CSV table of C-alpha atoms and ligand atoms in Angstrom, one decimal:
chain,number,residue,atom,x,y,z
A,1,MET,CA,16.2,-9.7,-0.7
A,2,ILE,CA,12.7,-8.6,0.3
A,3,ILE,CA,12.0,-5.0,1.2
A,4,ALA,CA,8.7,-4.5,3.1
A,5,ILE,CA,7.2,-1.0,3.1
A,6,ASP,CA,4.0,-0.3,5.0
A,7,GLY,CA,2.1,2.8,6.0
A,8,PRO,CA,-1.2,4.7,5.6
A,9,ALA,CA,-2.6,6.1,2.3
A,10,ALA,CA,-0.7,8.9,0.7
A,11,ALA,CA,2.3,8.7,3.1
A,12,GLY,CA,4.7,8.5,0.1
A,13,LYS,CA,5.3,4.7,0.2
A,14,GLY,CA,4.4,4.2,-3.5
A,15,THR,CA,6.9,6.8,-4.7
A,16,LEU,CA,9.6,5.6,-2.3
A,17,SER,CA,9.0,1.9,-3.3
A,18,ARG,CA,9.3,2.6,-7.0
A,19,ARG,CA,12.4,4.6,-6.5
A,20,ILE,CA,14.0,1.8,-4.4
A,21,ALA,CA,13.0,-0.9,-6.9
A,22,GLU,CA,14.5,1.1,-9.8
A,23,ALA,CA,17.8,1.8,-7.9
A,24,TYR,CA,18.3,-1.8,-7.0
A,25,GLY,CA,16.8,-3.5,-10.1
A,26,PHE,CA,14.2,-5.3,-7.9
A,27,HIS,CA,10.6,-6.2,-8.8
A,28,HIS,CA,7.9,-4.0,-7.2
A,29,LEU,CA,4.4,-4.9,-6.1
A,30,ASP,CA,2.0,-2.3,-4.9
A,31,THR,CA,-0.3,-4.6,-2.9
A,32,GLY,CA,-3.0,-2.0,-2.6
A,33,LEU,CA,-3.7,-2.7,-6.3
A,34,THR,CA,-4.6,-6.3,-5.6
A,35,TYR,CA,-7.3,-5.1,-3.2
A,36,ARG,CA,-8.4,-2.4,-5.7
A,37,ALA,CA,-8.5,-4.9,-8.6
A,38,THR,CA,-10.7,-7.2,-6.6
A,39,ALA,CA,-13.0,-4.4,-5.7
A,40,ARG,CA,-13.2,-3.2,-9.3
A,41,ALA,CA,-14.1,-6.6,-10.6
A,42,LEU,CA,-16.9,-6.8,-8.1
A,43,LEU,CA,-18.2,-3.3,-8.9
A,44,ASP,CA,-18.0,-4.0,-12.7
A,45,ALA,CA,-19.9,-7.2,-12.4
A,46,GLY,CA,-22.5,-5.6,-10.2
A,47,LEU,CA,-21.7,-8.0,-7.4
A,48,PRO,CA,-22.2,-7.1,-3.7
A,49,LEU,CA,-19.3,-5.8,-1.6
A,50,ASP,CA,-20.5,-7.5,1.5
A,51,ASP,CA,-20.5,-11.2,0.5
A,52,GLU,CA,-17.2,-12.7,1.6
A,53,GLY,CA,-17.5,-15.9,-0.4
A,54,ILE,CA,-18.0,-14.0,-3.7
A,55,ALA,CA,-15.3,-11.5,-2.9
A,56,ALA,CA,-12.8,-14.3,-2.0
A,57,LYS,CA,-13.5,-16.1,-5.3
A,58,ILE,CA,-12.9,-13.0,-7.3
A,59,ALA,CA,-9.7,-12.3,-5.2
A,60,GLY,CA,-8.4,-15.7,-6.3
A,61,THR,CA,-8.6,-14.7,-10.0
A,62,VAL,CA,-6.6,-11.4,-9.7
A,63,GLU,CA,-3.6,-11.3,-12.1
A,64,LEU,CA,-0.6,-9.4,-10.7
A,65,ALA,CA,0.8,-8.7,-14.1
A,66,GLY,CA,-2.0,-6.5,-15.3
A,67,LEU,CA,-2.3,-4.1,-12.3
A,68,ASP,CA,-2.3,-0.5,-13.3
A,69,ARG,CA,-2.8,2.3,-10.7
A,70,ASP,CA,-4.1,4.8,-13.4
A,71,ILE,CA,-7.0,2.4,-14.1
A,72,LEU,CA,-7.6,1.6,-10.4
A,73,SER,CA,-7.1,5.0,-8.9
A,74,ALA,CA,-10.8,6.1,-8.6
A,75,HIS,CA,-12.0,7.1,-5.2
A,76,GLU,CA,-14.9,4.6,-5.2
A,77,ILE,CA,-12.5,1.8,-5.9
A,78,GLY,CA,-10.3,2.7,-3.0
A,79,GLU,CA,-13.3,2.9,-0.7
A,80,ALA,CA,-14.6,-0.5,-1.9
A,81,ALA,CA,-11.1,-1.9,-1.6
A,82,SER,CA,-10.8,-1.0,2.1
A,83,LYS,CA,-14.2,-2.6,2.7
A,84,ILE,CA,-13.4,-5.9,1.2
A,85,ALA,CA,-9.9,-5.8,2.8
A,86,VAL,CA,-11.5,-6.5,6.2
A,87,MET,CA,-12.5,-10.0,5.0
A,88,PRO,CA,-10.1,-12.8,6.1
A,89,SER,CA,-10.7,-15.1,3.1
A,90,VAL,CA,-10.1,-12.2,0.7
A,91,ARG,CA,-6.9,-11.4,2.5
A,92,ARG,CA,-5.8,-15.1,2.4
A,93,ALA,CA,-6.2,-15.3,-1.4
A,94,LEU,CA,-4.3,-12.0,-2.1
A,95,VAL,CA,-1.6,-12.7,0.5
A,96,ASP,CA,-0.9,-16.1,-1.2
A,97,ALA,CA,-0.3,-14.3,-4.5
A,98,GLN,CA,1.8,-11.6,-2.8
A,99,ARG,CA,4.0,-14.1,-1.1
A,100,ALA,CA,4.6,-15.9,-4.4
A,101,PHE,CA,5.7,-12.6,-5.9
A,102,SER,CA,7.9,-11.7,-3.0
A,103,ILE,CA,10.4,-14.5,-3.7
A,104,ARG,CA,11.3,-13.4,-7.2
A,105,GLU,CA,15.0,-12.9,-8.0
A,106,PRO,CA,17.1,-10.8,-7.6
A,107,GLY,CA,14.8,-9.1,-5.0
A,108,THR,CA,11.5,-7.5,-4.4
A,109,VAL,CA,9.9,-4.4,-2.9
A,110,LEU,CA,6.3,-4.9,-1.7
A,111,ASP,CA,4.3,-2.0,-0.3
A,112,GLY,CA,1.0,-2.1,1.5
A,113,ARG,CA,-0.4,-2.2,5.0
A,114,ASP,CA,0.6,-5.6,6.4
A,115,ILE,CA,3.8,-6.6,4.5
A,116,GLY,CA,6.2,-6.5,7.4
A,117,THR,CA,3.7,-7.9,9.9
A,118,VAL,CA,1.9,-10.6,7.9
A,119,VAL,CA,2.9,-11.1,4.2
A,120,CYS,CA,6.7,-11.1,4.6
A,121,PRO,CA,7.6,-11.0,8.4
A,122,GLN,CA,11.0,-12.5,7.5
A,123,ALA,CA,11.9,-9.4,5.3
A,124,PRO,CA,15.4,-8.2,6.3
A,125,VAL,CA,14.4,-4.5,5.7
A,126,LYS,CA,11.1,-3.2,6.9
A,127,LEU,CA,10.1,0.4,6.6
A,128,TYR,CA,7.0,2.1,8.1
A,129,VAL,CA,6.4,5.2,6.1
A,130,THR,CA,4.0,7.8,7.6
A,131,ALA,CA,3.0,11.4,7.6
A,132,SER,CA,0.4,13.5,9.5
A,133,PRO,CA,-3.2,13.2,8.2
A,134,GLU,CA,-3.1,16.9,7.2
A,135,VAL,CA,0.0,16.5,5.1
A,136,ARG,CA,-1.3,13.3,3.4
A,137,ALA,CA,-4.7,15.0,2.6
A,138,LYS,CA,-2.8,18.0,1.2
A,139,ARG,CA,-0.7,15.7,-1.1
A,140,ARG,CA,-3.9,14.1,-2.4
A,141,PHE,CA,-5.5,17.5,-2.9
A,142,ASP,CA,-2.4,18.8,-4.8
A,143,GLU,CA,-2.3,15.7,-6.9
A,144,ILE,CA,-6.0,16.0,-8.0
A,145,VAL,CA,-5.7,19.8,-8.6
A,146,GLY,CA,-2.5,19.1,-10.5
A,147,LYS,CA,-4.5,16.9,-12.9
A,148,GLY,CA,-6.8,19.9,-13.6
A,149,ARG,CA,-9.7,18.5,-11.5
A,150,ALA,CA,-11.7,20.1,-8.7
A,151,ALA,CA,-11.0,19.0,-5.2
A,152,ASP,CA,-12.4,19.7,-1.7
A,153,PHE,CA,-9.7,19.7,1.0
A,154,GLU,CA,-12.1,19.1,3.9
A,155,ALA,CA,-13.7,16.1,2.2
A,156,ILE,CA,-10.3,14.6,1.4
A,157,PHE,CA,-9.1,15.1,4.9
A,158,GLU,CA,-12.2,13.4,6.4
A,159,ASP,CA,-11.7,10.6,3.9
A,160,VAL,CA,-8.0,10.1,4.9
A,161,LYS,CA,-9.0,9.8,8.5
A,162,ARG,CA,-11.9,7.4,7.8
A,163,ARG,CA,-9.6,5.2,5.7
A,164,ASP,CA,-7.0,5.2,8.5
A,165,GLU,CA,-9.6,4.2,11.1
A,166,ARG,CA,-10.8,1.3,8.9
A,167,ASP,CA,-7.3,0.1,8.1
A,168,MET,CA,-5.9,0.4,11.6
A,169,GLY,CA,-9.1,-0.8,13.4
A,170,ARG,CA,-9.8,-4.1,11.5
A,171,ALA,CA,-9.3,-7.4,13.3
A,172,ASP,CA,-7.4,-9.2,10.6
A,173,SER,CA,-4.0,-7.7,9.7
A,174,PRO,CA,-4.5,-4.2,11.0
A,175,LEU,CA,-2.2,-1.5,9.7
A,176,LYS,CA,0.6,-1.1,12.3
A,177,PRO,CA,4.4,-1.0,12.2
A,178,ALA,CA,6.2,-4.4,12.6
A,179,GLU,CA,8.2,-4.4,15.8
A,180,ASP,CA,11.4,-4.3,13.9
A,181,ALA,CA,10.3,-1.7,11.3
A,182,HIS,CA,12.2,1.5,10.8
A,183,LEU,CA,9.9,4.5,11.0
A,184,LEU,CA,10.2,7.2,8.3
A,185,ASP,CA,8.0,10.2,8.9
A,186,THR,CA,7.8,12.0,5.6
A,187,SER,CA,5.7,15.0,6.9
A,188,GLU,CA,8.7,17.2,6.5
A,189,MET,CA,11.0,15.0,4.6
A,190,SER,CA,11.6,15.0,0.8
A,191,ILE,CA,11.3,11.8,-1.2
A,192,GLU,CA,15.1,12.1,-1.8
A,193,ALA,CA,15.8,12.3,1.9
A,194,ALA,CA,13.5,9.3,2.6
A,195,PHE,CA,15.3,7.4,-0.2
A,196,ARG,CA,18.7,8.1,1.3
A,197,ALA,CA,17.5,6.9,4.7
A,198,ALA,CA,16.1,3.7,3.1
A,199,LYS,CA,19.2,3.2,1.0
A,200,ASP,CA,21.5,3.1,4.1
A,201,LEU,CA,19.3,0.4,5.7
A,202,ILE,CA,19.1,-1.7,2.5
A,203,ASP,CA,22.9,-1.4,1.9
A,204,ALA,CA,23.6,-2.5,5.5
A,205,ALA,CA,21.2,-5.5,5.0
A,206,LEU,CA,22.8,-6.4,1.7
A,207,ASN,CA,26.3,-6.3,3.2
A,208,LYS,CA,25.2,-8.7,6.0
A,209,ALA,CA,23.6,-11.2,3.5
B,1,C5P,O1,-2.8,1.5,-0.9
B,1,C5P,P1,-4.2,1.7,-1.5
B,1,C5P,O2,-4.9,3.0,-1.0
B,1,C5P,O3,-4.3,1.5,-2.9
B,1,C5P,O4,-5.0,0.5,-0.8
B,1,C5P,C1,-6.4,0.4,-0.9
B,1,C5P,C2,-6.9,-0.3,0.3
B,1,C5P,O5,-6.5,-1.7,0.3
B,1,C5P,C3,-6.4,0.2,1.7
B,1,C5P,O6,-7.2,1.2,2.2
B,1,C5P,C4,-6.5,-1.1,2.5
B,1,C5P,O7,-7.7,-1.2,3.1
B,1,C5P,C5,-6.3,-2.2,1.5
B,1,C5P,N1,-4.9,-2.8,1.6
B,1,C5P,C6,-4.7,-3.7,2.6
B,1,C5P,N2,-3.5,-4.4,2.7
B,1,C5P,C7,-2.5,-4.0,1.9
B,1,C5P,C8,-2.7,-3.0,0.9
B,1,C5P,C9,-3.9,-2.4,0.8
B,1,C5P,O8,-5.6,-4.0,3.4
B,1,C5P,N3,-1.3,-4.7,2.0
């Protein structure tokens, strides 16, 4: 059983994916971390972010086991990740690793931007989780302030919109809902309500299998 969850940054897909994986005992892969880990390795080594050959080589060395969002959460890493994510050969290397992960038993939850459209188009359950840019920027803002750090709402809001444009506008694997994805708008929906909606779809798919 593969559950594919896509959507823009800060839509709530990470929280929802972890909740689903825990409830069903499935393995979870946050595919954004594979792009972040590649970007971080380039930054740490002082390598350029605009050389596709170098970036693809580094992407091929990313270990899925050691990915940690706390270590990879920095803003510059997210920005760098979305820049190298436009490169087809970087995507090919990371998609290969993501597909290998997706077939683990007894099931997997993968979240990202292109899971239902490119990585696992055969997934029996596809969710497209979204929320308005204002709501997503507010969530990011609250998260940073909650950690006791200073945050500028306008800057975060502009950042969210710029990241959306880059992710939705790229030629290779742009962020968009798969034709058979179920849309979940979490702007005014709690994580619990989103989980219940997802659970109904997953249970129906499991009963059919
Ligand atoms: O989800 P997260 O913000 O960590 O992802 C960082 C960047 O990685 C995204 O902005 C996007 O450009 C890229 N990404 C992608 N495809 C995925 C997951 C992430 O292109 N499946």
